[in-house]
Coordinates of C-alpha atoms in Angstrom, one line a residue:
Chain U
M183 CA 23.4 9.1 -1.5
S184 CA 22.0 5.7 -0.7
L185 CA 18.3 4.9 -1.2
R186 CA 17.0 1.5 -0.1
A187 CA 13.3 0.4 -0.4
L188 CA 12.0 -3.1 -0.4
I189 CA 9.5 -5.5 0.9
T190 CA 10.4 -8.7 2.8
A191 CA 8.6 -11.7 4.1
R192 CA 11.2 -12.1 6.9
E193 CA 11.7 -10.4 10.2
I194 CA 13.2 -6.9 9.8
D195 CA 16.7 -6.6 11.2
I196 CA 16.4 -3.1 12.7
A197 CA 19.9 -2.9 14.1
A198 CA 21.4 -4.0 10.8
E199 CA 19.3 -1.5 8.8
L200 CA 20.3 1.4 11.2
Q201 CA 23.9 0.4 10.8
R202 CA 23.5 0.4 7.1
V203 CA 22.0 3.9 7.0
G204 CA 25.3 5.2 8.3
R205 CA 26.7 7.8 10.6
S206 CA 25.6 11.1 9.1
G207 CA 25.3 14.0 11.5
A208 CA 21.6 13.3 11.9
V209 CA 19.9 9.9 11.7
A210 CA 16.1 9.6 12.2
S211 CA 14.0 6.4 12.3
F212 CA 10.5 5.1 12.7
V213 CA 9.4 1.5 13.5
G214 CA 5.8 0.3 13.4
H215 CA 5.0 -2.8 15.3
V216 CA 2.0 -5.2 15.4
R217 CA 0.0 -4.0 18.4
T218 CA 0.0 -6.3 21.4
D219 CA -3.2 -4.9 23.0
D220 CA -6.2 -5.5 20.8
G221 CA -6.9 -9.2 20.6
V222 CA -5.2 -9.7 17.2
I223 CA -3.4 -13.1 16.9
T224 CA -2.0 -12.7 13.4
L225 CA -1.7 -9.6 11.2
T226 CA -1.3 -10.4 7.5
L227 CA 0.0 -7.8 5.1
E228 CA -1.0 -8.3 1.5
H229 CA 0.9 -6.6 -1.2
H230 CA 0.7 -6.0 -5.0
P231 CA 3.4 -8.1 -6.7
Q232 CA 4.0 -5.4 -9.4
M233 CA 3.3 -2.1 -7.6
T234 CA 4.2 -2.2 -3.9
E235 CA 8.0 -2.2 -4.1
T236 CA 7.9 0.3 -6.9
A237 CA 5.8 2.6 -4.8
L238 CA 8.3 2.4 -1.9
V239 CA 11.2 3.2 -4.3
D240 CA 9.3 6.2 -5.7
L241 CA 8.7 7.4 -2.1
V242 CA 12.3 7.4 -1.1
R243 CA 13.2 9.1 -4.3
S244 CA 10.6 11.8 -3.6
A245 CA 12.1 12.3 -0.2
S246 CA 15.6 12.6 -1.6
E247 CA 14.4 15.3 -4.1
R248 CA 12.7 17.2 -1.3
W249 CA 15.3 17.1 1.4
Q250 CA 19.1 16.9 1.5
L251 CA 19.6 13.3 2.5
E252 CA 22.6 11.1 2.6
A253 CA 20.5 7.9 3.0
A254 CA 16.9 6.8 3.2
T255 CA 15.5 3.4 3.9
I256 CA 12.1 1.8 3.9
I257 CA 11.7 -1.9 4.7
H258 CA 8.1 -3.1 4.8
R259 CA 7.3 -6.6 5.9
V260 CA 4.6 -8.6 4.1
G261 CA 2.8 -11.9 4.9
P262 CA 1.7 -13.1 8.4
M263 CA 3.2 -11.7 11.6
V264 CA 2.3 -11.6 15.2
A265 CA 2.0 -9.1 18.1
G266 CA 5.3 -7.3 18.7
D267 CA 6.7 -8.0 15.2
A268 CA 8.1 -5.0 13.3
I269 CA 5.9 -4.2 10.3
V270 CA 7.8 -1.4 8.8
L271 CA 11.1 0.5 9.3
V272 CA 11.9 3.9 8.0
A273 CA 15.3 5.5 8.4
T274 CA 16.8 8.7 7.1
A275 CA 20.2 10.3 7.3
S276 CA 21.2 13.9 6.7
P277 CA 23.8 16.4 7.8
H278 CA 21.1 18.2 9.7
R279 CA 18.3 17.0 11.9
A280 CA 15.4 18.9 10.4
A281 CA 15.8 17.2 7.1
A282 CA 16.2 13.7 8.7
L283 CA 13.2 14.1 11.0
D284 CA 10.9 15.7 8.4
A285 CA 11.9 13.2 5.7
C286 CA 11.3 10.3 8.1
A287 CA 7.8 11.6 9.0
F288 CA 7.0 12.3 5.3
L289 CA 7.9 8.7 4.4
I290 CA 5.7 6.9 6.9
D291 CA 2.9 9.4 6.5
R292 CA 2.8 9.0 2.7
L293 CA 3.4 5.2 2.9
K294 CA 0.1 4.9 4.9
T295 CA -1.9 6.7 2.2
D296 CA -0.1 5.8 -1.0
V297 CA 1.5 2.4 -1.0
P298 CA -0.5 -0.6 -2.1
L299 CA -0.6 -2.8 1.1
W300 CA -3.6 -4.2 2.9
K301 CA -3.8 -5.4 6.5
C302 CA -6.0 -8.4 7.6
E303 CA -6.4 -9.3 11.2
T304 CA -7.0 -12.8 12.5
L305 CA -8.7 -12.7 15.8
E306 CA -8.7 -15.2 18.8
D307 CA -11.9 -16.9 17.6
G308 CA -10.3 -17.5 14.2
S309 CA -12.3 -14.9 12.3
K310 CA -10.7 -12.4 10.0
R311 CA -11.3 -8.8 9.4
W312 CA -9.8 -6.4 6.9
V313 CA -8.5 -3.2 8.5
E314 CA -10.2 0.0 7.4
P315 CA -8.1 3.2 6.6
R316 CA -8.2 6.0 9.1
S317 CA -9.3 9.5 8.3
S318 CA -6.6 10.7 10.6
D319 CA -4.0 9.3 8.1
A320 CA -5.6 11.1 5.2
E321 CA -5.7 14.3 7.2
R322 CA -2.1 14.1 8.5
V323 CA -0.6 13.5 5.0
Q324 CA -1.9 16.9 4.0
L325 CA 1.1 18.3 6.0
W326 CA 3.3 17.2 3.1
A327 CA 1.2 18.5 0.3
Chain N
M126 CA -14.8 -5.5 -27.6
A127 CA -11.5 -5.0 -25.8
S128 CA -9.8 -7.8 -23.7
L129 CA -8.5 -6.8 -20.3
T130 CA -6.8 -8.6 -17.4
L131 CA -8.4 -7.7 -14.0
S132 CA -6.5 -8.3 -10.8
Y133 CA -8.3 -8.1 -7.4
F134 CA -6.8 -7.6 -3.9
A135 CA -7.8 -7.9 -0.3
W136 CA -11.6 -8.0 0.3
V137 CA -12.3 -7.2 -3.3
R138 CA -10.6 -10.5 -4.2
E139 CA -12.5 -12.4 -1.6
A140 CA -15.8 -11.0 -2.8
M141 CA -15.0 -11.8 -6.4
G142 CA -13.8 -15.3 -5.5
Q143 CA -10.7 -15.1 -7.7
P144 CA -7.5 -13.1 -7.8
V145 CA -7.4 -12.5 -11.5
E146 CA -9.6 -12.9 -14.6
Q147 CA -9.6 -12.0 -18.3
V148 CA -12.7 -10.1 -19.5
D149 CA -14.0 -8.9 -22.9
L150 CA -15.4 -5.4 -22.4
P151 CA -18.1 -3.8 -24.5
D152 CA -17.0 -0.6 -26.2
S153 CA -19.4 1.3 -23.9
V154 CA -17.1 0.5 -21.0
S155 CA -14.4 3.2 -21.5
T156 CA -13.3 4.4 -18.0
I157 CA -12.4 2.9 -14.6
A158 CA -15.8 4.0 -13.3
D159 CA -17.6 2.3 -16.2
L160 CA -15.6 -0.9 -15.5
I161 CA -16.6 -0.8 -11.8
H162 CA -20.3 -0.3 -12.7
W163 CA -20.1 -3.1 -15.3
L164 CA -18.7 -5.5 -12.8
A165 CA -21.3 -4.5 -10.2
E166 CA -24.0 -5.4 -12.7
R167 CA -22.5 -8.5 -14.1
D168 CA -23.1 -11.0 -11.3
A169 CA -23.8 -11.4 -7.6
A170 CA -20.0 -11.5 -6.8
G171 CA -19.5 -8.1 -8.6
A172 CA -22.6 -6.6 -6.9
A173 CA -21.1 -7.5 -3.5
A174 CA -17.5 -6.4 -4.3
F175 CA -18.5 -3.1 -6.0
A176 CA -21.6 -2.1 -4.1
D177 CA -19.9 1.1 -3.0
P178 CA -17.6 2.4 -5.7
S179 CA -16.2 5.1 -3.3
R180 CA -14.5 2.2 -1.4
I181 CA -12.7 1.0 -4.5
R182 CA -9.3 2.2 -5.8
A183 CA -7.8 1.3 -9.1
A184 CA -4.5 1.1 -11.0
R185 CA -4.1 0.9 -14.8
D186 CA -1.0 -1.0 -15.9
G187 CA 0.7 -0.4 -12.5
V188 CA -0.1 3.3 -12.2
M189 CA -2.7 4.6 -9.8
A190 CA -5.9 5.6 -11.7
Q191 CA -8.9 7.8 -11.1
P192 CA -12.6 7.0 -11.9
D193 CA -12.3 8.9 -15.2
T194 CA -9.1 7.3 -16.3
A195 CA -9.6 5.8 -19.8
L196 CA -9.1 2.1 -20.3
A197 CA -8.1 2.4 -24.0
G198 CA -4.8 0.6 -24.6
A199 CA -4.6 -0.9 -21.1
A200 CA -3.5 -4.4 -20.6
E201 CA -4.4 -4.8 -17.0
V202 CA -6.4 -3.1 -14.3
S203 CA -6.0 -3.8 -10.6
L204 CA -9.0 -3.1 -8.2
F205 CA -8.6 -2.9 -4.5
P206 CA -9.7 -1.2 -1.3
P207 CA -8.0 1.9 0.1
V208 CA -4.5 1.0 1.3
T209 CA -3.7 0.2 4.9
G210 CA 0.0 -0.4 5.1
G211 CA 2.6 1.0 7.5

């Protein structure tokens, strides 16, 4: 079983990561992009130097204990990025689709509520605003309690 | 008095004006909640950063903490807003 979880300041190579996760019977994935439609020029992801990557590693390990997985990957980008850039990639591989799909959803849902990362938007006028968490994320993660 | 490293992130760091500092805490400050209250009372920067403790999350030596988590034996506490990754 192959678990891969890391942060990167570089562009995420989605095709390479999906290749890497392999050719199990079922492969599921999620990609989050910087939105193109709300006036944000730059999105900056701040992370915790000691905690962020460890939290991602703990998450994939939790998924592997809960579902029968052959591989699980989380790549989260940090630093500045622009509209259309991939912020995060999650991919899971299992002999069966229920495990792959559920583990994939679990990983992104829990990432949004548990992993130390903070988004800051730079707008057209140069001003900055810190993104606030959504109550819908806190509600949705209860699915996996 | 116990010496503790404090690390700040996101808008907490901006309000505090620095990413990290070393503090000497009175013995009366024994939990995360006590620490937040102490910082809020210490100066204007702390009052701004910690005006609403319900918006603050904490980690003690790299492990997520609760308001009642004890500080005894800790080397470092990180203080930050609720997370917004993904």
